[in-house]
């Protein structure tokens, strides 16, 4: 029977209504079960943005680091002056581990000391080595045991191990570690400068004197298993080799950071510190064994002098910037906060990145490998007239927005016949802006300009960000 058009319409409209109801119900259920980010408020959606590595919650800073410094009752009274340079009692946590207690009260500008647990039950069989290596390796374990469970998760993110003669640059250490997600397993450090030392130990080992960092979750597991490793690796030389062996057995490899410096070198570090890699300066070691960093100062004074610049702009310390004066035909290489070298003529940037050999190897023997390094080197000419004119940091100050640093000419041993273009030059004045630690994520060297000057006694330089397609070269 054919239905009337009217009844047909009323049927379809009631069908339409129930279909619409069903559809709305499904839609609402869908919204509730699978929230669409596009429909959420902007506030809600920002919290869903994944936090960058190492920065959740809040970027890693020095207060997230836990230091374990290896010392002994014998060396501590001498070496604690190194710690006074970089230790910030209000910000940092850590302990100095000694082999026996030293007299005297607690110094509030230094970390607290502890006597390491007795390690004499562990074997040590490296001929001619020091069995204190076992005690020192166990600092990694004793450090974790001293604090575990006492801090909220995320409060201690890394343990940092070093010697009492390791000078850390704390903001740069934290800035370097902030690149990595501390909740995962990381073993971060540097190698020895000497090819031979890396061959003898391992290219995959973080050399302990340069300092090394272990993310806290890895450190906790290492603390649990370390003693069993110590039994298996009695034949190794140092504490760092034992940590390396155990971390290797846990399946983790080295994350190499070129700012950690073991300094297995002797003599004058000028060549090394005037061509620092494009990474923040994290540590320096063995400073008792090299010449003072600034001539005409003793070691303590020289380090304090360097820290005057470090404290003003830690991220920029030793960063190398090269500028060209095409009118005067000069190449000027700045290692910020330390030295400026002026070359007559055009020196290409890649050549200036190779290290002038002002230093000598840690061990000098007949073995050809002992004089080889893990970086490029170039000759530092014997004839002073063939060397650049060298200026050392004189003073640094933080102006309203720019940082000014002065460098004065080092005259001892300079070229006596005089130089053609730089004869009268006495001082370099450098202006720069505070460097942000974020640049280390994808670092780019900065550029600089030689500013016009009315005198040939002073050279003024301005360091700035390079333009997009700017090249660091002498412009024709
Ligand atoms: C280093 O030099 C400073 C100032 O010239 C002096 O006060 C200090 O005693 C010297 N230190 C040593 C270890 O000679
Ligand atoms: C650099 O030297 C000049 C001239 O002596 C002086 O005016 C300026 O204040 C110095 N700058 C710093 C940072 O000491």
Short mmCIF file of C-alpha atoms and ligand atoms in Angstrom, two decimals:
data_model
loop_
_atom_site.label_atom_id
_atom_site.label_comp_id
_atom_site.label_asym_id
_atom_site.label_seq_id
_atom_site.Cartn_x
_atom_site.Cartn_y
_atom_site.Cartn_z
CA UNK A 1 0.00 0.00 0.00
CA UNK A 2 1.43 3.30 -1.04
CA UNK A 3 1.84 5.71 1.85
CA UNK A 4 0.71 9.27 1.67
CA UNK A 5 3.35 11.92 1.10
CA UNK A 6 2.49 13.42 4.49
CA UNK A 7 2.98 10.24 6.56
CA UNK A 8 6.14 9.64 4.57
CA UNK A 9 7.46 13.03 5.60
CA UNK A 10 6.57 12.63 9.30
CA UNK A 11 8.27 9.27 9.34
CA UNK A 12 11.42 10.63 7.76
CA UNK A 13 11.50 13.61 10.14
CA UNK A 14 11.24 11.42 13.26
CA UNK A 15 13.93 9.11 11.77
CA UNK A 16 16.05 12.16 11.11
CA UNK A 17 15.62 13.32 14.74
CA UNK A 18 16.65 10.01 16.24
CA UNK A 19 19.60 9.74 13.84
CA UNK A 20 20.65 13.25 14.82
CA UNK A 21 20.37 12.33 18.51
CA UNK A 22 22.44 9.20 17.98
CA UNK A 23 25.03 11.14 16.03
CA UNK A 24 25.29 13.84 18.76
CA UNK A 25 25.68 11.18 21.45
CA UNK A 26 28.47 9.43 19.53
CA UNK A 27 30.13 12.78 18.86
CA UNK A 28 30.03 13.78 22.53
CA UNK A 29 31.36 10.38 23.61
CA UNK A 30 34.14 10.72 21.03
CA UNK A 31 35.13 14.15 22.37
CA UNK A 32 35.19 12.87 25.94
CA UNK A 33 37.18 9.73 25.13
CA UNK A 34 39.62 11.16 22.57
CA UNK A 35 40.22 14.80 23.37
CA UNK A 36 41.20 16.68 20.26
CA UNK A 37 44.18 18.95 20.88
CA UNK A 38 42.77 21.46 18.42
CA UNK A 39 39.71 21.99 20.59
CA UNK A 40 41.64 22.51 23.81
CA UNK A 41 42.48 25.87 25.32
CA UNK A 42 45.96 27.25 24.55
CA UNK A 43 46.96 26.90 28.22
CA UNK A 44 46.15 23.22 28.27
CA UNK A 45 47.97 22.57 25.03
CA UNK A 46 51.27 24.23 26.08
CA UNK A 47 51.55 21.81 28.98
CA UNK A 48 51.31 18.97 26.46
CA UNK A 49 54.37 20.20 24.52
CA UNK A 50 57.21 17.77 25.24
CA UNK A 51 59.99 19.36 27.33
CA UNK A 52 63.37 19.53 25.63
CA UNK A 53 66.09 17.11 26.71
CA UNK A 54 67.48 17.77 30.15
CA UNK A 55 65.13 20.58 30.90
CA UNK A 56 62.13 19.04 32.59
CA UNK A 57 61.08 20.26 35.04
CA UNK A 58 63.29 23.32 34.78
CA UNK A 59 66.69 23.43 33.09
CA UNK A 60 69.57 21.60 34.74
CA UNK A 61 71.70 23.99 36.76
CA UNK A 62 74.55 23.68 39.24
CA UNK A 63 72.14 22.92 42.06
CA UNK A 64 71.21 19.63 40.38
CA UNK A 65 74.77 18.36 40.48
CA UNK A 66 76.24 16.22 43.25
CA UNK A 67 80.03 16.34 43.45
CA UNK A 68 82.36 13.65 44.71
CA UNK A 69 85.90 15.02 44.95
CA UNK A 70 88.77 12.58 45.48
CA UNK A 71 91.45 13.82 47.84
CA UNK A 72 93.71 12.57 50.61
CA UNK A 73 94.76 13.86 54.02
CA UNK A 74 98.12 14.68 52.46
CA UNK A 75 97.01 16.64 49.41
CA UNK A 76 93.87 18.31 50.79
CA UNK A 77 95.54 21.17 52.70
CA UNK A 78 97.34 22.26 49.50
CA UNK A 79 94.64 21.55 46.97
CA UNK A 80 91.64 23.01 48.73
CA UNK A 81 92.59 26.42 47.33
CA UNK A 82 91.58 25.06 43.92
CA UNK A 83 88.12 24.25 45.25
CA UNK A 84 87.76 27.68 46.79
CA UNK A 85 87.97 29.11 43.26
CA UNK A 86 84.93 27.32 41.94
CA UNK A 87 82.91 25.91 44.84
CA UNK A 88 79.67 27.82 45.56
CA UNK A 89 78.61 26.65 49.04
CA UNK A 90 75.11 28.09 48.81
CA UNK A 91 74.36 26.44 45.46
CA UNK A 92 76.25 23.18 45.34
CA UNK A 93 76.15 19.80 46.99
CA UNK A 94 78.90 17.28 47.41
CA UNK A 95 81.67 15.84 49.51
CA UNK A 96 85.43 15.63 49.51
CA UNK A 97 86.51 12.04 50.18
CA UNK A 98 89.71 11.58 52.17
CA UNK A 99 91.71 8.50 53.17
CA UNK A 100 91.89 9.64 56.79
CA UNK A 101 90.53 12.57 58.67
CA UNK A 102 92.31 15.91 58.80
CA UNK A 103 92.22 18.15 61.83
CA UNK A 104 90.60 21.54 61.88
CA UNK A 105 86.97 22.48 61.86
CA UNK A 106 84.52 22.72 59.00
CA UNK A 107 85.27 25.44 56.46
CA UNK A 108 82.03 26.97 55.26
CA UNK A 109 83.46 27.95 51.89
CA UNK A 110 84.32 24.32 51.07
CA UNK A 111 82.35 21.10 50.68
CA UNK A 112 82.19 18.85 53.77
CA UNK A 113 84.85 16.14 53.99
CA UNK A 114 84.25 12.42 54.62
CA UNK A 115 86.59 9.56 55.19
CA UNK A 116 86.15 6.87 52.55
CA UNK A 117 85.13 3.40 53.66
CA UNK A 118 87.94 0.87 54.05
CA UNK A 119 88.66 -0.73 50.66
CA UNK A 120 91.55 -2.99 51.64
CA UNK A 121 89.52 -6.17 51.00
CA UNK A 122 89.47 -5.43 47.25
CA UNK A 123 92.32 -6.73 45.10
CA UNK A 124 94.74 -4.39 43.28
CA UNK A 125 97.37 -5.90 41.02
CA UNK A 126 98.64 -3.17 38.65
CA UNK A 127 102.43 -3.21 39.04
CA UNK A 128 103.74 0.12 40.29
CA UNK A 129 100.24 1.59 40.53
CA UNK A 130 98.48 3.09 43.53
CA UNK A 131 95.89 0.94 45.26
CA UNK A 132 94.06 4.12 46.33
CA UNK A 133 92.46 3.79 42.88
CA UNK A 134 90.02 1.30 44.43
CA UNK A 135 89.01 3.66 47.24
CA UNK A 136 88.59 6.52 44.77
CA UNK A 137 86.49 4.44 42.36
CA UNK A 138 84.14 3.62 45.25
CA UNK A 139 83.39 7.35 45.68
CA UNK A 140 80.79 6.84 42.92
CA UNK A 141 79.05 4.34 45.20
CA UNK A 142 79.52 6.10 48.54
CA UNK A 143 78.28 9.36 47.07
CA UNK A 144 75.01 7.82 45.90
CA UNK A 145 74.53 5.92 49.17
CA UNK A 146 75.07 9.13 51.14
CA UNK A 147 72.15 10.92 49.51
CA UNK A 148 69.83 8.32 48.01
CA UNK A 149 66.26 8.76 49.15
CA UNK A 150 67.06 12.07 50.84
CA UNK A 151 66.15 14.23 47.86
CA UNK A 152 63.04 14.59 45.79
CA UNK A 153 63.28 12.94 42.36
CA UNK A 154 64.88 15.37 39.90
CA UNK A 155 66.69 17.25 42.64
CA UNK A 156 69.95 15.42 42.03
CA UNK A 157 70.28 14.77 38.29
CA UNK A 158 73.95 14.03 37.83
CA UNK A 159 76.84 12.92 39.95
CA UNK A 160 80.12 14.59 39.05
CA UNK A 161 83.46 12.99 39.95
CA UNK A 162 86.75 14.85 39.98
CA UNK A 163 90.11 15.11 41.71
CA UNK A 164 91.12 17.76 44.22
CA UNK A 165 93.17 19.41 41.46
CA UNK A 166 90.29 19.46 38.96
CA UNK A 167 89.13 23.03 38.42
CA UNK A 168 85.52 22.98 37.28
CA UNK A 169 83.72 25.84 35.57
CA UNK A 170 80.36 25.08 37.18
CA UNK A 171 77.94 27.04 34.96
CA UNK A 172 79.53 25.52 31.88
CA UNK A 173 79.41 22.03 33.37
CA UNK A 174 75.70 22.45 34.10
CA UNK A 175 75.12 24.04 30.68
CA UNK A 176 76.81 21.08 28.99
CA UNK A 177 74.84 18.48 30.95
CA UNK A 178 71.59 20.37 30.33
CA UNK A 179 71.84 19.20 26.69
CA UNK A 180 71.14 15.63 27.80
CA UNK A 181 68.06 14.02 29.31
CA UNK A 182 69.23 13.21 32.83
CA UNK A 183 66.50 10.62 33.26
CA UNK A 184 68.30 8.37 30.77
CA UNK A 185 71.68 6.73 31.18
CA UNK A 186 74.64 8.96 30.32
CA UNK A 187 78.37 8.79 31.01
CA UNK A 188 79.89 12.14 29.99
CA UNK A 189 83.51 13.27 29.97
CA UNK A 190 86.67 13.86 27.97
CA UNK A 191 89.78 12.04 26.81
CA UNK A 192 93.46 12.55 27.45
CA UNK A 193 95.28 14.95 25.12
CA UNK A 194 98.02 12.38 24.64
CA UNK A 195 97.54 9.70 22.00
CA UNK A 196 99.56 7.27 24.09
CA UNK A 197 97.35 7.58 27.18
CA UNK A 198 94.22 6.90 25.14
CA UNK A 199 95.88 3.88 23.54
CA UNK A 200 97.00 2.57 26.94
CA UNK A 201 93.62 3.05 28.66
CA UNK A 202 90.83 3.49 26.12
CA UNK A 203 89.51 6.01 23.67
CA UNK A 204 86.11 5.26 25.21
CA UNK A 205 87.11 6.19 28.74
CA UNK A 206 86.32 9.48 30.50
CA UNK A 207 89.64 10.45 32.08
CA UNK A 208 88.97 11.06 35.76
CA UNK A 209 91.17 14.09 36.36
CA UNK A 210 89.26 16.06 33.75
CA UNK A 211 86.12 15.20 35.68
CA UNK A 212 83.20 13.09 34.53
CA UNK A 213 79.45 13.11 34.97
CA UNK A 214 77.04 10.20 35.32
CA UNK A 215 73.29 10.71 35.12
CA UNK A 216 71.66 9.85 38.43
CA UNK A 217 69.64 6.81 37.30
CA UNK A 218 72.83 5.26 35.89
CA UNK A 219 74.79 6.22 39.02
CA UNK A 220 72.27 4.37 41.21
CA UNK A 221 72.66 1.19 39.23
CA UNK A 222 76.44 1.60 39.11
CA UNK A 223 76.50 1.97 42.91
CA UNK A 224 74.72 -1.37 43.21
CA UNK A 225 77.09 -3.35 40.99
CA UNK A 226 80.42 -1.52 41.38
CA UNK A 227 81.96 -3.76 44.04
CA UNK A 228 81.58 -6.84 41.86
CA UNK A 229 83.38 -5.02 39.03
CA UNK A 230 86.23 -4.01 41.35
CA UNK A 231 87.02 -7.70 41.90
CA UNK A 232 87.10 -8.37 38.15
CA UNK A 233 89.24 -5.34 37.23
CA UNK A 234 91.99 -5.54 39.85
CA UNK A 235 94.55 -5.43 37.02
CA UNK A 236 93.63 -1.92 35.83
CA UNK A 237 95.60 1.18 36.80
CA UNK A 238 93.26 3.96 37.91
CA UNK A 239 89.87 4.65 39.45
CA UNK A 240 88.58 6.04 36.14
CA UNK A 241 89.45 2.78 34.37
CA UNK A 242 87.40 0.86 36.96
CA UNK A 243 84.37 3.14 36.54
CA UNK A 244 84.74 2.86 32.77
CA UNK A 245 84.93 -0.96 32.89
CA UNK A 246 81.83 -1.24 35.05
CA UNK A 247 79.81 1.23 32.98
CA UNK A 248 80.89 -0.64 29.85
CA UNK A 249 79.55 -3.86 31.38
CA UNK A 250 76.27 -2.06 32.02
CA UNK A 251 76.19 -1.49 28.26
CA UNK A 252 76.77 2.25 28.22
CA UNK A 253 79.33 4.18 26.15
CA UNK A 254 81.05 7.52 26.55
CA UNK A 255 79.35 10.75 25.54
CA UNK A 256 82.42 12.79 24.61
CA UNK A 257 82.41 16.48 25.50
CA UNK A 258 85.52 18.39 24.41
CA UNK A 259 85.23 20.97 27.23
CA UNK A 260 86.53 18.49 29.83
CA UNK A 261 90.32 18.76 30.02
CA UNK A 262 92.48 16.10 31.61
CA UNK A 263 95.56 18.21 30.67
CA UNK A 264 98.09 15.44 30.28
CA UNK A 265 100.53 18.13 29.14
CA UNK A 266 103.41 20.11 30.57
CA UNK A 267 104.89 23.50 29.95
CA UNK A 268 102.90 26.43 28.64
CA UNK A 269 99.19 25.86 27.91
CA UNK A 270 98.93 29.00 25.76
CA UNK A 271 98.59 27.03 22.52
CA UNK A 272 95.84 24.85 23.94
CA UNK A 273 93.84 27.57 25.65
CA UNK A 274 93.99 30.01 22.74
CA UNK A 275 92.24 27.59 20.38
CA UNK A 276 89.53 26.02 22.51
CA UNK A 277 86.99 23.83 20.71
CA UNK A 278 83.56 25.25 19.97
CA UNK A 279 82.19 24.00 23.29
CA UNK A 280 82.13 25.52 26.76
CA UNK A 281 85.19 25.17 28.97
CA UNK A 282 84.11 22.63 31.58
CA UNK A 283 87.28 21.74 33.46
CA UNK A 284 91.06 22.06 33.71
CA UNK A 285 93.30 19.58 35.51
CA UNK A 286 96.97 19.16 36.41
CA UNK A 287 97.49 22.90 36.82
CA UNK A 288 100.26 22.17 39.36
CA UNK A 289 102.22 20.60 36.53
CA UNK A 290 102.08 23.41 34.00
CA UNK A 291 103.33 26.97 34.00
CA UNK A 292 101.04 29.62 35.52
CA UNK A 293 98.30 30.53 33.02
CA UNK A 294 99.40 34.16 32.96
CA UNK A 295 103.09 35.08 32.82
CA UNK A 296 104.41 37.17 35.72
CA UNK A 297 101.85 35.69 38.13
CA UNK A 298 102.06 32.64 40.35
CA UNK A 299 99.63 29.78 39.78
CA UNK A 300 97.10 30.87 42.37
CA UNK A 301 97.04 34.46 41.24
CA UNK A 302 96.83 33.48 37.59
CA UNK A 303 93.81 31.25 38.18
CA UNK A 304 92.09 33.93 40.22
CA UNK A 305 92.71 36.33 37.37
CA UNK A 306 91.11 33.94 34.88
CA UNK A 307 88.11 33.61 37.18
CA UNK A 308 87.59 37.38 37.08
CA UNK A 309 86.58 36.84 33.47
CA UNK A 310 84.81 33.52 34.17
CA UNK A 311 82.60 35.18 36.75
CA UNK A 312 81.53 37.88 34.31
CA UNK A 313 80.73 35.66 31.31
CA UNK A 314 81.29 31.96 32.03
CA UNK A 315 79.96 30.68 28.70
CA UNK A 316 82.37 32.85 26.70
CA UNK A 317 85.56 32.03 28.57
CA UNK A 318 88.29 30.96 26.08
CA UNK A 319 85.88 31.08 23.15
CA UNK A 320 87.90 31.85 20.05
CA UNK A 321 86.78 34.60 17.70
CA UNK A 322 88.86 35.76 14.75
CA UNK A 323 88.66 39.11 13.04
CA UNK A 324 90.44 40.60 10.09
CA UNK A 325 91.63 44.12 9.49
CA UNK A 326 91.95 44.22 5.71
CA UNK A 327 93.31 47.80 5.69
CA UNK A 328 96.17 47.10 8.06
CA UNK A 329 96.44 43.46 6.91
CA UNK A 330 96.13 42.03 10.40
CA UNK A 331 94.55 38.82 11.65
CA UNK A 332 93.38 39.01 15.26
CA UNK A 333 92.54 35.87 17.20
CA UNK A 334 90.72 36.40 20.51
CA UNK A 335 90.49 33.73 23.18
CA UNK A 336 88.02 35.61 25.33
CA UNK A 337 89.04 36.32 28.92
CA UNK A 338 92.56 35.03 28.37
CA UNK A 339 94.60 36.14 25.38
CA UNK A 340 94.57 37.98 22.06
CA UNK A 341 97.07 37.12 19.33
CA UNK A 342 97.76 39.50 16.47
CA UNK A 343 99.30 38.15 13.27
CA UNK A 344 100.68 40.36 10.52
CA UNK A 345 99.08 39.22 7.28
CA UNK A 346 96.21 36.92 6.47
CA UNK A 347 95.78 33.73 8.47
CA UNK A 348 92.95 31.43 7.41
CA UNK A 349 90.50 30.42 10.12
CA UNK A 350 90.94 26.62 9.80
CA UNK A 351 94.69 27.09 10.33
CA UNK A 352 94.10 29.12 13.48
CA UNK A 353 92.04 26.31 14.99
CA UNK A 354 95.03 24.02 15.14
CA UNK A 355 96.94 24.21 18.41
CA UNK A 356 100.28 26.03 18.63
CA UNK A 357 102.68 23.62 20.27
CA UNK A 358 103.71 25.67 23.28
CA UNK A 359 103.37 22.58 25.51
CA UNK A 360 105.20 19.28 25.78
CA UNK A 361 103.86 15.75 26.28
CA UNK A 362 103.09 14.38 29.76
CA UNK A 363 105.75 11.72 29.37
CA UNK A 364 108.75 12.20 27.18
CA UNK A 365 110.33 8.98 26.06
CA UNK A 366 111.76 7.46 22.92
CA UNK A 367 108.43 6.06 21.93
CA UNK A 368 107.29 8.04 18.87
CA UNK A 369 103.66 7.96 20.04
CA UNK A 370 104.51 9.87 23.23
CA UNK A 371 104.82 13.15 21.30
CA UNK A 372 101.50 12.75 19.48
CA UNK A 373 98.17 14.33 20.44
CA UNK A 374 94.53 13.72 19.64
CA UNK A 375 94.13 17.14 18.02
CA UNK A 376 95.83 19.09 15.23
CA UNK A 377 98.91 21.00 16.19
CA UNK A 378 101.11 23.53 14.45
CA UNK A 379 104.58 24.74 15.21
CA UNK A 380 105.12 27.57 17.67
CA UNK A 381 108.17 29.19 16.02
CA UNK A 382 111.37 29.58 18.06
CA UNK A 383 112.00 32.96 16.49
CA UNK A 384 109.79 35.48 18.34
CA UNK A 385 109.54 37.58 15.16
CA UNK A 386 107.69 34.71 13.49
CA UNK A 387 105.22 34.44 16.34
CA UNK A 388 102.06 36.50 16.68
CA UNK A 389 102.14 39.45 19.07
CA UNK A 390 100.60 38.15 22.29
CA UNK A 391 98.34 40.08 24.64
CA UNK A 392 97.06 38.77 27.99
CA UNK A 393 93.94 39.67 29.91
CA UNK A 394 94.44 42.77 31.97
CA UNK A 395 90.94 43.62 33.23
CA UNK A 396 87.31 42.89 32.58
CA UNK A 397 84.16 44.76 33.51
CA UNK A 398 80.44 44.42 33.03
CA UNK A 399 78.95 47.67 31.72
CA UNK A 400 75.27 48.48 31.39
CA UNK A 401 74.73 45.95 28.65
CA UNK A 402 78.13 45.18 27.15
CA UNK A 403 81.14 43.47 28.64
CA UNK A 404 84.52 45.12 28.17
CA UNK A 405 87.82 43.33 28.48
CA UNK A 406 91.32 44.75 28.04
CA UNK A 407 94.40 42.80 27.00
CA UNK A 408 97.92 44.17 27.30
CA UNK A 409 100.98 43.33 25.27
CA UNK A 410 103.33 40.69 26.61
CA UNK A 411 106.77 42.12 26.01
CA UNK A 412 109.21 39.56 27.38
CA UNK A 413 110.84 37.66 24.56
CA UNK A 414 109.02 39.69 21.97
CA UNK A 415 110.62 40.35 18.60
CA UNK A 416 113.46 42.81 19.27
CA UNK A 417 113.89 43.98 15.69
CA UNK A 418 110.40 45.36 15.98
CA UNK A 419 107.52 44.59 13.70
CA UNK A 420 106.30 46.50 10.74
CA UNK A 421 102.58 46.72 11.41
CA UNK A 422 102.22 46.13 15.13
CA UNK A 423 105.26 47.93 16.50
CA UNK A 424 103.30 50.42 18.62
CA UNK A 425 100.33 48.29 19.54
CA UNK A 426 100.00 48.18 23.34
CA UNK A 427 96.46 47.25 24.18
CA UNK A 428 93.45 45.43 22.74
CA UNK A 429 90.00 46.42 23.96
CA UNK A 430 87.26 43.91 23.33
CA UNK A 431 83.59 44.50 23.75
CA UNK A 432 81.06 41.68 23.73
CA UNK A 433 77.66 40.69 25.02
CA UNK A 434 77.01 38.03 27.63
CA UNK A 435 76.86 34.65 25.91
CA UNK A 436 73.77 32.56 26.52
CA UNK A 437 74.26 28.88 27.33
CA UNK A 438 71.60 27.94 24.80
CA UNK A 439 74.08 28.48 21.98
CA UNK A 440 75.73 25.14 22.87
CA UNK A 441 72.79 23.19 21.44
CA UNK A 442 74.00 23.96 17.89
CA UNK A 443 77.02 26.20 18.37
CA UNK A 444 78.17 28.72 15.79
CA UNK A 445 81.33 30.74 16.23
CA UNK A 446 80.74 34.48 16.60
CA UNK A 447 82.12 37.20 14.36
CA UNK A 448 83.99 40.35 15.23
CA UNK A 449 84.78 43.77 13.79
CA UNK A 450 87.86 45.92 14.16
CA UNK A 451 86.58 49.36 15.07
CA UNK A 452 88.14 52.53 13.66
CA UNK A 453 90.80 53.98 15.92
CA UNK A 454 92.81 57.23 15.95
CA UNK A 455 95.90 55.67 17.42
CA UNK A 456 98.06 52.70 16.47
CA UNK A 457 98.60 51.92 20.16
CA UNK A 458 95.11 50.57 20.78
CA UNK A 459 93.01 48.14 18.77
CA UNK A 460 89.28 48.04 19.50
CA UNK A 461 87.27 44.96 18.72
CA UNK A 462 83.60 44.28 18.88
CA UNK A 463 82.35 40.68 19.10
CA UNK A 464 78.87 39.98 17.77
CA UNK A 465 76.67 37.32 16.23
CA UNK A 466 77.58 36.59 12.59
CA UNK A 467 75.12 37.52 9.88
CA UNK A 468 73.36 34.64 8.18
CA UNK A 469 75.76 34.16 5.28
CA UNK A 470 78.77 35.91 6.79
CA UNK A 471 82.14 34.20 6.41
CA UNK A 472 84.98 34.52 8.87
CA UNK A 473 87.72 35.53 6.44
CA UNK A 474 89.73 38.55 5.26
CA UNK A 475 87.45 40.48 2.93
CA UNK A 476 89.17 41.59 -0.31
C1 LIG B 1 101.20 34.42 44.82
O1 LIG B 1 101.24 35.81 44.63
C2 LIG B 1 100.45 36.55 45.58
C3 LIG B 1 100.49 38.02 45.19
O2 LIG B 1 101.61 38.35 44.45
C4 LIG B 1 100.99 36.31 46.99
O3 LIG B 1 100.20 36.98 47.93
C5 LIG B 1 100.94 34.81 47.29
O4 LIG B 1 101.51 34.55 48.54
C6 LIG B 1 101.68 34.04 46.20
N1 LIG B 1 101.46 32.63 46.44
C7 LIG B 1 102.45 31.74 46.40
C8 LIG B 1 102.05 30.32 46.63
O5 LIG B 1 103.59 32.04 46.19
C1 LIG B 2 90.47 49.45 29.38
O1 LIG B 2 91.45 50.46 29.31
C2 LIG B 2 90.93 51.78 29.10
C3 LIG B 2 92.11 52.74 28.97
O2 LIG B 2 93.01 52.58 30.00
C4 LIG B 2 90.00 52.16 30.24
O3 LIG B 2 89.42 53.40 29.99
C5 LIG B 2 88.91 51.10 30.38
O4 LIG B 2 88.10 51.38 31.49
C6 LIG B 2 89.53 49.73 30.52
N1 LIG B 2 88.49 48.73 30.55
C7 LIG B 2 88.45 47.77 31.48
C8 LIG B 2 87.41 46.76 31.32
O5 LIG B 2 89.24 47.75 32.40
#
